[in-house]
Amino acid sequence: MPATDAMEAAEELPHLAAALQHFGLVLGVHGQRERARRLVAEATELYRVLAGADPRTHRRNLALSLTNLGNQLAELGRHEEALDCMRQAVDLHRGPARSDPGAGQLALASALTDLGVKLGEMGSHAEAAAVLQEAIERYRAAAGAGPSQLEYWVALVTHSHELAALGRDADAQPSLDEATDLYHELVRTRPELMGFCTALLHRHGVTITPDGRARGAAPPDALTRADEFTAHGLRLARDGRLTEALPLLRQAVDLCRQAAAADPRRLPALAKTLHNLGLVLAWLGRHDAAVEATAEAVDCYRKTAASATPGGVDVLLADTLDSLGARLATVGRHGDAATISEESVVRYRRLAEADPRRHLPDLARALNNLGIRRCDVGQHQQAHSATREAVEVYRRLRLTDPGSHLPGLLSSLSNLGLRLARLDRAQEAAVSTAEAATLVAAVDDFHPANHPANHLGGVAESLEWLGWYLKQQRHHREGRAATAAAAALRGRLSSG
């Protein structure tokens, strides 16, 4: 490219970036979020190049583009990425704010407000409150630099909400009082803003009393907030968004720990939340932390069960013991895992005797897991006994409810094949493996192979190994069927 053409192209880059930015904003307003994100992301990359060559001119444009990109990502549910963009925008605004106490402070305050709102939406109330406090201070420092009243009001209202969420009602009141005075001024001078202001107040549970003052909603108690964080976190985890789920579950644990410290009757709530945290940590591959959380959950349930009023935690304790066995096995503590799994089966057996309809499926699952744990410590005959019992229980369950328990039966049958192979009982292994292979086609509840809710990846591995083993033992037909079933299962998992 000739030098003059290159210079002209470089001169057009700022115009292209601005056009992409504007078009992205328009698309976002009209709900076309993915198209908007792509355009704004392209504008952001152009501004990175421009800011690298001329920071004084384009640093602020890059920061604004990052904020816009963060908003588009947030609307698409990609909250961690959105948060990262907003943090970058704040960092970019800090330099100009030091040299420009007017407009620079105002731009930084606006970016801090966006970041604080997003942190609060993600449950990070303490950090959100601190960020919004800084935004308020920056707005005050930039007084007279431009029309910032509405953004300042948003910062005040949101700041009071985040403090209230932390139980700091007395600290929240000054921001709410100032926001109330500013609200009346805004709706008097700019009546077109009343709808927006009213909606924001309503979202934060704030009402305007007949005498014109604002009253915040009574803050929910710790367990109510913990339940909200847990529900949101588990939804994210089931969608595969584990890194976003983790801080919400940690926040829930902190709240439950506070409640249990004040009232031991809240220990089951703490245990349940710790169990959920352990699951997400395990799905993230943080196995030592998962053991720690799940073991603490077991301790909480034991303390409750040992009290004068156990409160019916037997089922929860049995389930958490089963999970702890799996967590311990993952970190190589096979002896401890087997002992814990034995206890889980004992407890589930007692529950199933009292209420078979409700607890036989739990017993079958725990027996299947116990078979694995016993195999890990070399107790192969005992492992076979536990796994065969799991198969028998699943068969009984399917007699009364043929449409259910198929994944459990499939898993226990493939495990039974492994147990029989270990005992050199190839003929019997061929029979159970052939039955498992025929069941694969009937499974219709699939998640992707890397999804936390998927439990069939291990079945595919077992069938694949059994296919090889049976061919070696001259059971060629059953071996080929197992290999084909494993391939079909992997294919369905990868496309699920």
Coordinates of C-alpha atoms in Angstrom, one line a residue:
M1 CA 0.0 0.0 0.0
P2 CA 1.4 3.4 -0.9
A3 CA 2.4 5.7 2.0
T4 CA -0.4 8.2 1.2
D5 CA -3.0 5.4 1.1
A6 CA -1.8 4.1 4.4
M7 CA -1.9 7.5 6.0
E8 CA -5.5 8.0 4.7
A9 CA -6.5 4.6 6.1
A10 CA -5.0 5.4 9.5
E11 CA -6.9 8.7 9.5
E12 CA -10.2 6.8 8.9
L13 CA -9.7 4.4 11.7
P14 CA -11.2 6.7 14.4
H15 CA -14.3 7.3 12.2
L16 CA -14.7 3.6 11.6
A17 CA -14.4 2.8 15.3
A18 CA -16.9 5.5 16.2
A19 CA -19.3 4.2 13.6
L20 CA -19.0 0.7 14.8
Q21 CA -19.6 1.9 18.4
H22 CA -22.7 3.9 17.5
F23 CA -24.2 1.1 15.4
G24 CA -23.6 -1.3 18.2
L25 CA -25.4 1.0 20.6
V26 CA -28.4 1.2 18.3
L27 CA -28.5 -2.6 17.8
G28 CA -28.3 -3.1 21.6
V29 CA -31.2 -0.7 22.2
H30 CA -33.2 -2.8 19.7
G31 CA -32.4 -6.0 21.5
Q32 CA -29.9 -7.4 19.0
R33 CA -27.3 -8.0 21.6
E34 CA -25.1 -10.5 19.9
R35 CA -24.7 -8.4 16.8
A36 CA -24.2 -5.4 19.0
R37 CA -21.5 -7.2 21.0
R38 CA -19.6 -8.1 17.9
L39 CA -19.6 -4.6 16.5
V40 CA -18.6 -3.0 19.9
A41 CA -15.9 -5.6 20.3
E42 CA -14.5 -4.7 16.9
A43 CA -14.6 -1.0 17.9
T44 CA -12.9 -1.7 21.1
E45 CA -10.0 -3.5 19.4
L46 CA -9.6 -0.5 17.0
Y47 CA -9.5 1.9 19.9
R48 CA -6.9 -0.3 21.6
V49 CA -4.7 0.2 18.5
L50 CA -5.4 3.9 18.4
A51 CA -4.8 4.4 22.1
G52 CA -1.5 2.6 21.8
A53 CA -0.4 5.1 19.2
D54 CA -2.0 8.2 20.7
P55 CA -3.1 7.7 24.3
R56 CA -4.0 11.3 24.9
T57 CA -6.6 11.4 22.2
H58 CA -8.0 7.9 22.3
R59 CA -7.6 6.5 25.8
R60 CA -11.0 7.9 26.9
N61 CA -12.7 6.5 23.7
L62 CA -11.2 3.1 24.6
A63 CA -12.6 3.3 28.1
L64 CA -16.1 4.3 26.9
S65 CA -16.0 1.5 24.3
L66 CA -15.0 -1.0 27.1
T67 CA -18.0 0.2 29.2
N68 CA -20.3 -0.3 26.2
L69 CA -18.9 -3.8 25.5
G70 CA -19.3 -4.7 29.2
N71 CA -23.0 -3.7 29.0
Q72 CA -23.6 -5.8 25.9
L73 CA -21.8 -8.8 27.5
A74 CA -23.9 -8.4 30.7
E75 CA -27.1 -8.4 28.6
L76 CA -26.0 -11.7 27.1
G77 CA -25.4 -13.2 30.5
R78 CA -21.6 -13.2 30.2
H79 CA -21.2 -11.4 33.5
E80 CA -17.5 -12.2 34.3
E81 CA -16.4 -10.9 30.9
A82 CA -18.6 -7.8 31.4
L83 CA -17.0 -7.2 34.8
D84 CA -13.5 -7.4 33.4
C85 CA -14.3 -4.8 30.7
M86 CA -15.8 -2.5 33.3
R87 CA -12.7 -2.8 35.5
Q88 CA -10.5 -2.0 32.5
A89 CA -12.6 1.1 31.8
V90 CA -12.2 2.3 35.4
D91 CA -8.4 1.8 35.2
L92 CA -8.2 3.8 31.9
H93 CA -10.2 6.7 33.4
R94 CA -8.0 7.0 36.5
G95 CA -5.1 8.7 34.6
P96 CA -7.1 11.5 33.1
A97 CA -9.0 12.0 36.4
R98 CA -5.7 12.9 38.1
S99 CA -4.9 15.6 35.5
D100 CA -8.5 16.8 34.9
P101 CA -10.4 17.4 38.2
G102 CA -13.5 18.3 36.2
A103 CA -14.5 16.2 33.2
G104 CA -11.9 13.5 34.0
Q105 CA -13.4 13.0 37.5
L106 CA -16.9 12.9 36.0
A107 CA -15.9 10.2 33.5
L108 CA -14.2 8.1 36.2
A109 CA -17.3 8.5 38.4
S110 CA -19.6 7.3 35.6
A111 CA -17.3 4.2 35.0
L112 CA -17.2 3.5 38.7
T113 CA -21.0 3.7 38.9
D114 CA -21.4 1.1 36.1
L115 CA -18.9 -1.2 37.8
G116 CA -20.6 -0.8 41.2
V117 CA -24.0 -1.6 39.7
K118 CA -22.6 -4.8 38.1
L119 CA -20.8 -5.9 41.2
G120 CA -24.1 -5.6 43.2
E121 CA -26.0 -7.5 40.6
M122 CA -23.5 -10.3 40.9
G123 CA -23.8 -10.4 44.7
S124 CA -20.5 -8.8 45.6
H125 CA -22.2 -6.2 47.8
A126 CA -19.2 -5.2 49.9
E127 CA -17.0 -4.4 46.9
A128 CA -20.0 -2.7 45.2
A129 CA -20.6 -0.5 48.2
A130 CA -16.9 0.6 48.2
V131 CA -16.8 1.3 44.5
L132 CA -20.1 3.3 44.6
Q133 CA -18.7 5.3 47.6
E134 CA -15.7 6.3 45.5
A135 CA -18.1 7.2 42.6
I136 CA -20.1 9.4 44.8
E137 CA -16.9 11.2 46.0
R138 CA -15.7 11.6 42.4
Y139 CA -19.1 13.1 41.4
R140 CA -18.8 15.6 44.3
A141 CA -15.3 16.5 43.3
A142 CA -16.4 17.1 39.7
A143 CA -19.4 19.4 40.7
G144 CA -20.0 21.9 38.0
A145 CA -18.1 20.0 35.4
G146 CA -21.1 18.8 33.5
P147 CA -24.7 17.4 33.6
S148 CA -24.1 14.5 36.0
Q149 CA -27.2 14.8 38.3
L150 CA -28.9 11.6 37.0
E151 CA -25.8 9.4 37.2
Y152 CA -25.0 10.8 40.7
W153 CA -28.6 10.0 41.8
V154 CA -28.2 6.4 40.4
A155 CA -24.9 6.1 42.4
L156 CA -26.6 7.3 45.6
V157 CA -29.6 5.0 45.3
T158 CA -27.5 2.0 44.4
H159 CA -25.0 2.7 47.2
S160 CA -27.8 2.8 49.8
H161 CA -29.2 -0.5 48.4
E162 CA -25.8 -2.2 48.6
L163 CA -25.2 -1.0 52.2
A164 CA -28.7 -2.2 53.2
A165 CA -27.9 -5.6 51.6
L166 CA -24.9 -5.8 53.9
G167 CA -27.1 -5.1 56.9
R168 CA -25.7 -1.5 57.3
D169 CA -29.0 0.3 57.4
A170 CA -27.7 3.3 59.4
D171 CA -24.8 3.8 56.9
A172 CA -27.3 3.5 54.0
Q173 CA -29.7 6.2 55.2
P174 CA -27.6 9.3 54.4
S175 CA -27.2 8.2 50.8
L176 CA -30.9 7.5 50.6
D177 CA -31.8 10.9 52.1
E178 CA -29.6 12.7 49.6
A179 CA -31.0 10.6 46.8
T180 CA -34.6 11.6 47.9
D181 CA -33.8 15.3 47.7
L182 CA -32.2 14.9 44.3
Y183 CA -35.1 12.7 43.1
H184 CA -37.6 15.6 43.7
E185 CA -35.4 18.0 41.9
L186 CA -34.9 15.7 39.0
V187 CA -38.6 15.0 38.4
R188 CA -39.4 18.7 38.8
T189 CA -36.8 19.9 36.3
R190 CA -36.8 16.9 34.0
P191 CA -40.3 15.2 34.3
E192 CA -39.4 12.8 31.4
L193 CA -37.1 11.0 33.9
M194 CA -39.9 10.1 36.3
G195 CA -40.5 6.7 34.7
F196 CA -36.8 5.7 34.8
C197 CA -36.4 7.0 38.4
T198 CA -39.5 5.3 39.7
A199 CA -38.4 2.0 38.1
L200 CA -35.0 2.1 39.7
L201 CA -36.5 2.9 43.1
H202 CA -39.0 0.0 42.7
R203 CA -36.2 -2.4 41.7
H204 CA -34.3 -1.6 44.9
G205 CA -37.5 -1.8 47.1
V206 CA -37.6 2.0 47.8
T207 CA -40.9 3.8 48.2
I208 CA -41.7 7.5 48.4
T209 CA -43.9 8.2 51.4
P210 CA -46.8 10.7 51.3
D211 CA -44.6 13.3 53.1
G212 CA -42.1 13.0 50.2
R213 CA -39.4 10.9 52.0
A214 CA -37.9 7.7 50.8
R215 CA -38.2 4.5 52.7
G216 CA -36.0 1.5 52.0
A217 CA -37.4 -2.0 52.0
A218 CA -36.8 -4.0 55.1
P219 CA -33.6 -5.9 54.4
P220 CA -34.1 -9.7 54.0
D221 CA -32.6 -11.8 56.7
A222 CA -29.3 -13.6 56.1
L223 CA -30.8 -17.0 55.2
T224 CA -33.2 -15.4 52.7
R225 CA -30.3 -13.6 51.0
A226 CA -28.3 -16.8 51.1
D227 CA -31.1 -18.7 49.4
E228 CA -31.2 -16.1 46.6
F229 CA -27.5 -16.3 46.1
T230 CA -27.6 -20.1 46.1
A231 CA -30.5 -20.3 43.6
H232 CA -28.8 -17.9 41.2
G233 CA -25.4 -19.7 41.6
L234 CA -26.9 -23.1 40.9
R235 CA -28.7 -21.9 37.9
L236 CA -25.4 -20.6 36.5
A237 CA -23.6 -23.8 37.4
R238 CA -26.2 -25.9 35.6
D239 CA -25.7 -23.7 32.6
G240 CA -22.0 -24.5 32.7
R241 CA -21.0 -21.0 34.0
L242 CA -19.1 -22.3 37.0
T243 CA -16.7 -19.3 37.5
E244 CA -19.7 -17.0 37.8
A245 CA -21.5 -19.4 40.2
L246 CA -18.6 -19.8 42.6
P247 CA -18.6 -16.3 44.2
L248 CA -22.4 -16.4 44.7
L249 CA -22.1 -19.7 46.6
R250 CA -19.3 -18.4 48.7
Q251 CA -21.4 -15.4 49.6
A252 CA -24.2 -17.7 50.5
V253 CA -21.9 -19.7 52.8
D254 CA -20.7 -16.6 54.5
L255 CA -24.3 -15.5 55.2
C256 CA -25.3 -18.9 56.5
R257 CA -22.2 -19.1 58.7
Q258 CA -23.2 -15.8 60.3
A259 CA -26.8 -17.1 60.9
A260 CA -25.5 -20.4 62.4
A261 CA -23.1 -18.6 64.7
A262 CA -26.1 -16.6 66.1
D263 CA -28.5 -19.6 66.2
P264 CA -27.2 -23.2 66.0
R265 CA -30.6 -24.3 64.6
R266 CA -29.4 -22.7 61.4
L267 CA -26.6 -25.3 61.0
P268 CA -28.6 -27.4 58.4
A269 CA -28.9 -24.3 56.2
L270 CA -25.1 -23.8 56.4
A271 CA -24.5 -27.5 55.7
K272 CA -26.7 -27.5 52.6
T273 CA -25.0 -24.4 51.3
L274 CA -21.6 -25.9 51.9
H275 CA -22.6 -29.1 50.1
N276 CA -23.6 -27.0 47.1
L277 CA -20.3 -25.1 47.2
G278 CA -18.5 -28.4 47.3
L279 CA -20.3 -29.6 44.2
V280 CA -19.3 -26.5 42.2
L281 CA -15.7 -26.6 43.5
A282 CA -15.5 -30.2 42.3
W283 CA -16.9 -29.4 38.9
L284 CA -14.3 -26.7 38.6
G285 CA -11.5 -29.2 39.5
R286 CA -10.7 -27.6 42.8
H287 CA -10.8 -30.9 44.6
D288 CA -9.1 -30.2 47.9
A289 CA -11.4 -27.2 48.5
A290 CA -14.4 -29.4 47.5
V291 CA -13.3 -31.9 50.2
E292 CA -13.0 -29.2 52.8
A293 CA -16.5 -27.7 52.1
T294 CA -18.2 -31.1 51.9
A295 CA -16.5 -32.4 55.1
E296 CA -17.7 -29.3 56.9
A297 CA -21.2 -29.9 55.7
V298 CA -21.1 -33.4 57.1
D299 CA -19.9 -32.1 60.5
C300 CA -22.8 -29.6 60.6
Y301 CA -25.3 -32.3 59.8
R302 CA -23.7 -34.6 62.5
K303 CA -24.0 -31.9 65.1
T304 CA -27.7 -31.3 64.2
A305 CA -28.4 -35.1 64.2
A306 CA -26.9 -35.4 67.6
S307 CA -28.9 -32.6 69.1
A308 CA -32.2 -33.1 71.0
T309 CA -34.1 -31.9 68.0
P310 CA -32.3 -33.3 64.9
G311 CA -34.9 -31.8 62.6
G312 CA -35.0 -34.6 60.0
V313 CA -31.5 -34.2 58.6
D314 CA -30.9 -38.0 58.1
V315 CA -31.5 -37.8 54.4
L316 CA -29.3 -34.7 54.0
L317 CA -26.5 -36.4 56.0
A318 CA -26.7 -39.6 54.0
D319 CA -26.6 -37.6 50.7
T320 CA -23.7 -35.4 51.8
L321 CA -21.7 -38.5 53.0
D322 CA -22.2 -40.0 49.5
S323 CA -20.8 -36.8 48.0
L324 CA -17.9 -36.7 50.5
G325 CA -16.9 -40.2 49.5
A326 CA -16.6 -39.1 45.9
R327 CA -14.7 -36.0 46.8
L328 CA -12.2 -38.0 49.0
A329 CA -11.6 -40.5 46.2
T330 CA -10.8 -37.8 43.8
V331 CA -7.9 -36.6 46.0
G332 CA -6.6 -40.2 46.5
R333 CA -7.9 -40.8 50.0
H334 CA -9.5 -44.1 49.0
G335 CA -9.6 -45.7 52.5
D336 CA -11.5 -42.7 54.0
A337 CA -13.7 -42.6 50.9
A338 CA -14.7 -46.2 51.4
T339 CA -15.5 -45.7 55.1
I340 CA -17.6 -42.7 54.4
S341 CA -19.5 -44.4 51.5
E342 CA -20.2 -47.4 53.8
E343 CA -21.8 -45.1 56.3
S344 CA -23.9 -43.4 53.5
V345 CA -25.2 -46.9 52.5
V346 CA -26.1 -47.8 56.1
R347 CA -28.1 -44.6 56.5
Y348 CA -29.8 -44.9 53.2
R349 CA -30.7 -48.6 53.8
R350 CA -32.4 -47.6 57.1
L351 CA -34.3 -44.8 55.3
A352 CA -35.3 -47.1 52.4
E353 CA -36.7 -49.7 54.9
A354 CA -38.9 -47.0 56.4
D355 CA -40.0 -45.4 53.1
P356 CA -39.0 -47.5 50.0
R357 CA -40.8 -45.4 47.5
R358 CA -38.9 -42.3 48.4
H359 CA -35.4 -43.7 49.3
L360 CA -34.8 -46.8 47.2
P361 CA -33.3 -44.7 44.3
D362 CA -31.0 -43.1 46.8
L363 CA -29.9 -46.5 48.1
A364 CA -29.2 -47.8 44.6
R365 CA -27.1 -44.7 43.8
A366 CA -25.1 -45.0 47.0
L367 CA -24.6 -48.8 46.5
N368 CA -23.2 -48.2 43.0
N369 CA -20.8 -45.6 44.4
L370 CA -19.8 -47.9 47.2
G371 CA -18.9 -50.5 44.7
I372 CA -16.5 -48.1 43.1
R373 CA -15.0 -47.1 46.5
R374 CA -14.5 -50.7 47.5
C375 CA -12.8 -51.5 44.2
D376 CA -10.4 -48.5 44.8
V377 CA -9.1 -50.2 48.0
G378 CA -8.8 -53.7 46.4
Q379 CA -12.0 -55.2 48.0
H380 CA -13.1 -56.7 44.7
Q381 CA -15.6 -59.3 46.0
Q382 CA -17.2 -56.8 48.3
A383 CA -17.3 -54.2 45.4
H384 CA -19.0 -56.8 43.2
S385 CA -21.6 -57.5 46.0
A386 CA -22.5 -53.8 46.4
T387 CA -22.7 -53.2 42.6
R388 CA -24.9 -56.3 42.0
E389 CA -27.2 -55.1 44.7
A390 CA -27.4 -51.7 43.0
V391 CA -28.4 -53.4 39.8
E392 CA -31.1 -55.4 41.5
V393 CA -32.5 -52.3 43.2
Y394 CA -32.6 -50.4 39.9
R395 CA -34.4 -53.4 38.2
R396 CA -37.1 -53.4 41.0
L397 CA -37.5 -49.6 40.5
R398 CA -38.0 -50.0 36.8
L399 CA -40.6 -52.7 37.2
T400 CA -42.9 -50.1 38.8
D401 CA -41.7 -47.1 36.9
P402 CA -40.2 -48.2 33.5
G403 CA -39.7 -44.7 32.3
S404 CA -37.3 -43.7 35.1
H405 CA -33.9 -44.7 36.5
L406 CA -32.4 -45.7 33.2
P407 CA -29.2 -43.7 33.6
G408 CA -28.7 -45.3 37.1
L409 CA -29.3 -48.9 35.8
L410 CA -27.0 -48.2 32.8
S411 CA -24.2 -46.9 35.1
S412 CA -24.5 -49.8 37.6
L413 CA -24.6 -52.4 34.8
S414 CA -21.4 -51.1 33.2
N415 CA -19.8 -51.0 36.7
L416 CA -21.0 -54.6 37.3
G417 CA -19.2 -55.6 34.1
L418 CA -16.0 -54.0 35.4
R419 CA -16.4 -55.7 38.8
L420 CA -16.9 -59.2 37.1
A421 CA -14.0 -58.6 34.8
R422 CA -11.8 -57.9 37.8
L423 CA -12.9 -61.2 39.2
D424 CA -12.1 -63.0 35.9
R425 CA -15.8 -63.9 35.4
A426 CA -15.8 -63.0 31.7
Q427 CA -19.0 -64.9 30.8
E428 CA -21.0 -63.0 33.4
A429 CA -19.3 -59.7 32.5
A430 CA -20.3 -60.3 28.8
V431 CA -24.0 -60.7 29.9
S432 CA -24.2 -57.5 32.0
T433 CA -22.2 -55.5 29.4
A434 CA -24.5 -56.6 26.6
E435 CA -27.5 -55.5 28.6
A436 CA -25.8 -52.1 29.2
A437 CA -25.0 -51.7 25.5
T438 CA -28.7 -52.3 24.5
L439 CA -29.8 -49.6 27.0
V440 CA -27.7 -46.8 25.5
A441 CA -30.0 -46.2 22.6
A442 CA -32.9 -45.6 25.1
V443 CA -31.3 -42.8 27.0
D444 CA -32.7 -39.4 26.1
D445 CA -31.6 -37.1 28.9
F446 CA -28.3 -35.7 27.6
H447 CA -26.1 -32.8 28.6
P448 CA -22.8 -31.9 26.8
A449 CA -19.8 -34.0 27.8
N450 CA -18.2 -31.2 29.8
H451 CA -21.5 -30.2 31.6
P452 CA -21.6 -30.6 35.4
A453 CA -24.9 -32.4 35.2
N454 CA -23.7 -35.1 32.9
H455 CA -23.0 -38.4 34.5
L456 CA -22.7 -40.6 31.4
G457 CA -19.1 -39.8 30.4
G458 CA -17.9 -42.5 32.8
V459 CA -20.3 -45.0 31.3
A460 CA -18.8 -44.5 27.9
E461 CA -15.3 -45.0 29.3
S462 CA -16.4 -48.2 31.0
L463 CA -18.1 -49.6 27.9
E464 CA -15.1 -48.8 25.8
W465 CA -12.8 -50.7 28.1
L466 CA -15.2 -53.6 28.4
G467 CA -15.4 -53.8 24.7
W468 CA -11.6 -54.3 24.5
Y469 CA -11.7 -56.8 27.4
L470 CA -14.4 -58.9 26.0
K471 CA -12.7 -59.2 22.6
Q472 CA -9.6 -60.3 24.4
Q473 CA -11.7 -63.0 26.2
R474 CA -13.1 -64.1 22.8
H475 CA -16.6 -62.7 23.5
H476 CA -16.4 -60.9 20.2
R477 CA -20.1 -60.1 19.6
E478 CA -20.6 -58.6 23.1
G479 CA -17.2 -56.7 22.7
R480 CA -18.2 -55.2 19.4
A481 CA -21.6 -54.2 20.8
A482 CA -19.9 -52.5 23.8
T483 CA -17.5 -50.6 21.6
A484 CA -20.3 -49.4 19.3
A485 CA -22.4 -48.4 22.3
A486 CA -19.5 -46.4 23.8
A487 CA -18.9 -44.6 20.5
A488 CA -22.6 -43.8 20.2
L489 CA -22.7 -42.5 23.7
R490 CA -19.7 -40.3 23.2
G491 CA -21.3 -38.9 20.0
R492 CA -24.5 -38.1 21.7
L493 CA -22.7 -36.4 24.6
S494 CA -20.6 -34.3 22.3
S495 CA -23.7 -33.1 20.4
G496 CA -25.9 -32.7 23.5

